[in-house]
Short mmCIF file of C-alpha atoms in Angstrom, two decimals:
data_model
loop_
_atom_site.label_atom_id
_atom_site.label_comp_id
_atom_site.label_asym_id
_atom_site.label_seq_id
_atom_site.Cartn_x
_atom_site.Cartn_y
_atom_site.Cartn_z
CA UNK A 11 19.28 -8.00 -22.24
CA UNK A 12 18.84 -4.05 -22.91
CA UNK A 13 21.44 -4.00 -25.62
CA UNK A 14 19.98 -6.85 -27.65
CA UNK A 15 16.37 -4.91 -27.76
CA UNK A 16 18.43 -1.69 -28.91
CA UNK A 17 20.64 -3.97 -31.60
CA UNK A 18 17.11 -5.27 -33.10
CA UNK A 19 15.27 -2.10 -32.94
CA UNK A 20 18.03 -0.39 -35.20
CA UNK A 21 17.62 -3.13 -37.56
CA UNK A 22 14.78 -1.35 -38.21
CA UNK A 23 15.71 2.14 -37.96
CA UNK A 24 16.56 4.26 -41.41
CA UNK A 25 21.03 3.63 -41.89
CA UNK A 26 21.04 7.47 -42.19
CA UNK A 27 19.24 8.11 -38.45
CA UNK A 28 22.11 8.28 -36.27
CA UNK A 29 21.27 6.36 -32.49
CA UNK A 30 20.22 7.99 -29.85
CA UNK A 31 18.53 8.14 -26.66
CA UNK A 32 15.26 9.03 -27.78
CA UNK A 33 15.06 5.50 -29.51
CA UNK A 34 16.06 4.32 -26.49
CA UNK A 35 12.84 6.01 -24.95
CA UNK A 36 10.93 4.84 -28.07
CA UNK A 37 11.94 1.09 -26.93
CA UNK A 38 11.60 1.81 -23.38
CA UNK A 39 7.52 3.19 -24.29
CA UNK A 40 6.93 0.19 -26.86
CA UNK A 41 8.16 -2.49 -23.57
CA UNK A 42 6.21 -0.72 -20.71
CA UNK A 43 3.18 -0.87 -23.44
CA UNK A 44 3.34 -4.83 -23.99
CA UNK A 45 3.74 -5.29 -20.18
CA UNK A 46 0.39 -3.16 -19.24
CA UNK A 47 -1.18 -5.09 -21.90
CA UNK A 48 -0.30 -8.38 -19.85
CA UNK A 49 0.82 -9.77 -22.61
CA UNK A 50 3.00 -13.33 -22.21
CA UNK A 51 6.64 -12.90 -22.91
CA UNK A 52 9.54 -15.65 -23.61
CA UNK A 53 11.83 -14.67 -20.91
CA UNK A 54 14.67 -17.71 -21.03
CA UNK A 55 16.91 -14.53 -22.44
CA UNK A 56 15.96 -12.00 -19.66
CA UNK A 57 14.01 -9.59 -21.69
CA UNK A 58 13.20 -6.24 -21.06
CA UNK A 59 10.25 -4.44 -20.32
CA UNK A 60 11.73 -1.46 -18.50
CA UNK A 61 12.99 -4.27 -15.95
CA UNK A 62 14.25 -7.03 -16.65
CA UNK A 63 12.54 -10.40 -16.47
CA UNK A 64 13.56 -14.30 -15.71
CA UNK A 65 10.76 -16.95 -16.57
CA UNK A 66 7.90 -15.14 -15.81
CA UNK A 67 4.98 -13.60 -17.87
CA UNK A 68 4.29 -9.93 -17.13
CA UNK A 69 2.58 -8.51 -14.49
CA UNK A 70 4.37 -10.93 -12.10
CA UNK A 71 7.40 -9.76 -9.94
CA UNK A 72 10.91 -10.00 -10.99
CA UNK A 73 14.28 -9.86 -9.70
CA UNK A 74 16.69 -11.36 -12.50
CA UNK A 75 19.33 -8.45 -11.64
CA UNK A 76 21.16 -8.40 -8.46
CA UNK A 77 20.20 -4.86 -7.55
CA UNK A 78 23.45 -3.88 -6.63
CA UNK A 79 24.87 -5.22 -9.55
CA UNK A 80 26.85 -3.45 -12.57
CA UNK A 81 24.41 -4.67 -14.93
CA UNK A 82 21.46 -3.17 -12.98
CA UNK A 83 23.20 0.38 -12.57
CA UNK A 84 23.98 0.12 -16.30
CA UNK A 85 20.43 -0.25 -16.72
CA UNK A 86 19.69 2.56 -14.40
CA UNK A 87 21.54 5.23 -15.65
CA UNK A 88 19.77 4.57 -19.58
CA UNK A 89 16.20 4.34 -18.11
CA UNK A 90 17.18 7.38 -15.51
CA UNK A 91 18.06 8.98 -19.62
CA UNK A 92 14.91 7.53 -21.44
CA UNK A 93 12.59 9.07 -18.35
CA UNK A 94 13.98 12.65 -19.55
CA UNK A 95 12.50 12.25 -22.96
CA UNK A 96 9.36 10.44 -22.31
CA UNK A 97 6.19 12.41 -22.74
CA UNK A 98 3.39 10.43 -21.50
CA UNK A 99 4.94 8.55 -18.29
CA UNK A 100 3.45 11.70 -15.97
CA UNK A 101 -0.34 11.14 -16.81
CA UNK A 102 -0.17 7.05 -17.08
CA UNK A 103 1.17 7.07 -13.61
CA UNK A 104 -1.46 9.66 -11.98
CA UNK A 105 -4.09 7.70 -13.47
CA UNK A 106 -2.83 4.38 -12.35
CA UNK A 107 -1.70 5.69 -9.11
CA UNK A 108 -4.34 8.19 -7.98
CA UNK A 109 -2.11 10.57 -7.25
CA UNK A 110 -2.44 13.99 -9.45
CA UNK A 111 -0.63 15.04 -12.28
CA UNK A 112 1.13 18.30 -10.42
CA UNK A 113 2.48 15.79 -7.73
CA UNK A 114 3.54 13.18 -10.10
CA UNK A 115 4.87 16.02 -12.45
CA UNK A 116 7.12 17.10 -9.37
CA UNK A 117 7.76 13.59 -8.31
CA UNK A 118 9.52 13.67 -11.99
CA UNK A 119 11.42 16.96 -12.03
CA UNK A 120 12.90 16.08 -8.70
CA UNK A 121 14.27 12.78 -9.14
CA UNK A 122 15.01 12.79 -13.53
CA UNK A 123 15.09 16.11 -14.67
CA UNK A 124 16.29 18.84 -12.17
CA UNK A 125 19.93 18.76 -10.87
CA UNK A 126 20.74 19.43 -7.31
CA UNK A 127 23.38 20.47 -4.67
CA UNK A 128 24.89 16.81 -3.49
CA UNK A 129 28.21 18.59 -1.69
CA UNK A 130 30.39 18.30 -4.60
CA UNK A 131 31.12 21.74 -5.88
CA UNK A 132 28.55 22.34 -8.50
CA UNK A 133 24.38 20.96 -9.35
CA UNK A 134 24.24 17.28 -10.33
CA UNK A 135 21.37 14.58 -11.18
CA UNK A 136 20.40 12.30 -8.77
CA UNK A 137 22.52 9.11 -8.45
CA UNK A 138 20.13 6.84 -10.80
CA UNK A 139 18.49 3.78 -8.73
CA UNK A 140 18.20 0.46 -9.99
CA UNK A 141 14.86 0.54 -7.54
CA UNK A 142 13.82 3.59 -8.45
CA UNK A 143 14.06 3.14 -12.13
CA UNK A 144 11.85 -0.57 -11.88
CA UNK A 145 9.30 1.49 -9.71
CA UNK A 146 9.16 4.25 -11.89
CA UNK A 147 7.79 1.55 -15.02
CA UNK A 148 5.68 -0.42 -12.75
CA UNK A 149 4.25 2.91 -11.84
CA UNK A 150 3.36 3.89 -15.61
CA UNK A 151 2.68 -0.23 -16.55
CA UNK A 152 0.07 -0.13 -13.93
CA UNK A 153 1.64 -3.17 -11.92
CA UNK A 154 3.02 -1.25 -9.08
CA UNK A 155 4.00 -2.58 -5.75
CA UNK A 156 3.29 -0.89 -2.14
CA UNK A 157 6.57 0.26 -1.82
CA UNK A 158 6.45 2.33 -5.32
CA UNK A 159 3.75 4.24 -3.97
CA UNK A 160 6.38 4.60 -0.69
CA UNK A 161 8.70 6.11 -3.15
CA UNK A 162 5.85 8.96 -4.83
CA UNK A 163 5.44 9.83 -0.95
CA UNK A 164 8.95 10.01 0.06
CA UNK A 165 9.53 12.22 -2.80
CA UNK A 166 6.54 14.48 -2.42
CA UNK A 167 7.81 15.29 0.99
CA UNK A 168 11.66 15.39 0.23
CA UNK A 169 11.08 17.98 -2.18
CA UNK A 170 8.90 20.26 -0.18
CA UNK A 171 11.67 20.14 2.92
CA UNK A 172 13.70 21.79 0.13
CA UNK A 173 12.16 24.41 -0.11
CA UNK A 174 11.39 25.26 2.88
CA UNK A 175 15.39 25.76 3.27
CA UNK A 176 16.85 21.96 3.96
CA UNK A 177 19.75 20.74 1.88
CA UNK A 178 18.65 18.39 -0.29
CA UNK A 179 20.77 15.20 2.55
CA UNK A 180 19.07 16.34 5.55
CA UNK A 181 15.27 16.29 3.52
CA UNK A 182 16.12 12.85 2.69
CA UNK A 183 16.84 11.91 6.00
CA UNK A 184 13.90 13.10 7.47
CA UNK A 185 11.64 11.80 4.73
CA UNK A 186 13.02 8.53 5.11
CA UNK A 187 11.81 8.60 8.57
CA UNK A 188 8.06 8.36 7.21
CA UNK A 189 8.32 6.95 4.27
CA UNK A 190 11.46 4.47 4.17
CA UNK A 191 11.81 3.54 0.80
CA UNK A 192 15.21 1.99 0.55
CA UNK A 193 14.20 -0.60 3.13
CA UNK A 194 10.77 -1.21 1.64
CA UNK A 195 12.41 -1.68 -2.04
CA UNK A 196 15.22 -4.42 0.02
CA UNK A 197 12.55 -6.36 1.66
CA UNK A 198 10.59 -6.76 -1.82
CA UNK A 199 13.80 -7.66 -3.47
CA UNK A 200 14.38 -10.16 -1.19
CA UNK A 201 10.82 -11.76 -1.58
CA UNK A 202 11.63 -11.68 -5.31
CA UNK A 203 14.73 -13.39 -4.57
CA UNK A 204 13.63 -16.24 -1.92
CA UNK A 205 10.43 -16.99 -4.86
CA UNK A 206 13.07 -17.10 -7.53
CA UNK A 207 15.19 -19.70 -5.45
CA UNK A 208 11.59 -21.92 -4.37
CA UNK A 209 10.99 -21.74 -8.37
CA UNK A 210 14.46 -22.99 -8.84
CA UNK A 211 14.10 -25.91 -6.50
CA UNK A 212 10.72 -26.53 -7.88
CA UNK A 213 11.59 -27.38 -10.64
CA UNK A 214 14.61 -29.65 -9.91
#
């Protein structure tokens, strides 16, 4: 669990350092670093590593969180946070992805950092996505899926529909006509899910 890497890591921390959200991105950096590094992790206790893992070692797929869950928007909304104060995340994913740093840079802005008209009265952030969050840290561990790259294109295009005058609902809509993200990200969670329950009976 999230909160029980936090509660260690200020074990650590000087008393006098009040917590914040950059140590969150500090622990969020110090994760995504172990997992590119493929290195084996005891999972029984669904550790993190910018998603959260069930008896596997890293690089393979995971799906301990029901995406739809409480838990997994919790953990949404501080990643969605430690994204906005990481520094590095932009070039690790254009050199993983292939994709160039201006895109990716954009691809960032758009989704984390910029906030937008959603129809309720004033500019907000983007609703943070489970998905979107998972994608985002396979993206900078290296270990992305198809459907991650789905997401860099969907968002690419989104954003350019703004500006050429659509509201920010109708760009969506559109760019979810090419590049379908939301029903990519389902189908993958529901290969994570139906390996999770063969596991399980496996090893009855």
């Amino acid at each position: 669990m999230i909160s029980l890497i936090i509660y260690i890591s200020t074990c650590f921390l000087p008393r006098h350092k009040p917590f914040s959200y950059r140590n969150i991105f500090i622990y969020y950096d110090l994760i995504s670093i172990k997992y590119a590094l493929d290195i084996k992790l005891d999972t029984t206790n669904k550790l993190e590593n910018g998603k959260i893992i069930n008896n596997q070692t890293s690089g393979a797929v995971s799906g301990a969180l029901n995406p739809k869950s409480d838990e997994a928007q919790k953990h949404a909304d501080m990643y969605y946070e430690s994204v906005r104060h990481m520094k590095t995340d932009v070039k690790r994913i254009a050199a993983n992805t292939g994709f160039n740093e201006k895109e990716i840079q954009e691809v960032k802005n758009y989704v984390f950092m910029e906030k937008h008209d959603l129809g309720n009265g004033e500019p907000e952030y983007l609703y943070p996505s489970y998905d979107m969050a998972e994608s985002w840290q396979r993206m900078i561990a290296g270990k992305y899926e198809s459907h991650d790259i789905t997401l860099l294109k969907h968002e690419i295009m989104e954003r350019e529909l703004i500006k050429q005058g659509y509201s920010q609902q109708e760009a969506h809509r559109i760019a979810e006509k090419k590049y379908n993200y939301a029903v990519e990200a389902d189908e993958y969670n529901d290969k994570v899910e139906r390996n999770r329950k063969k596991r399980k009976s496996n090893n009855l």
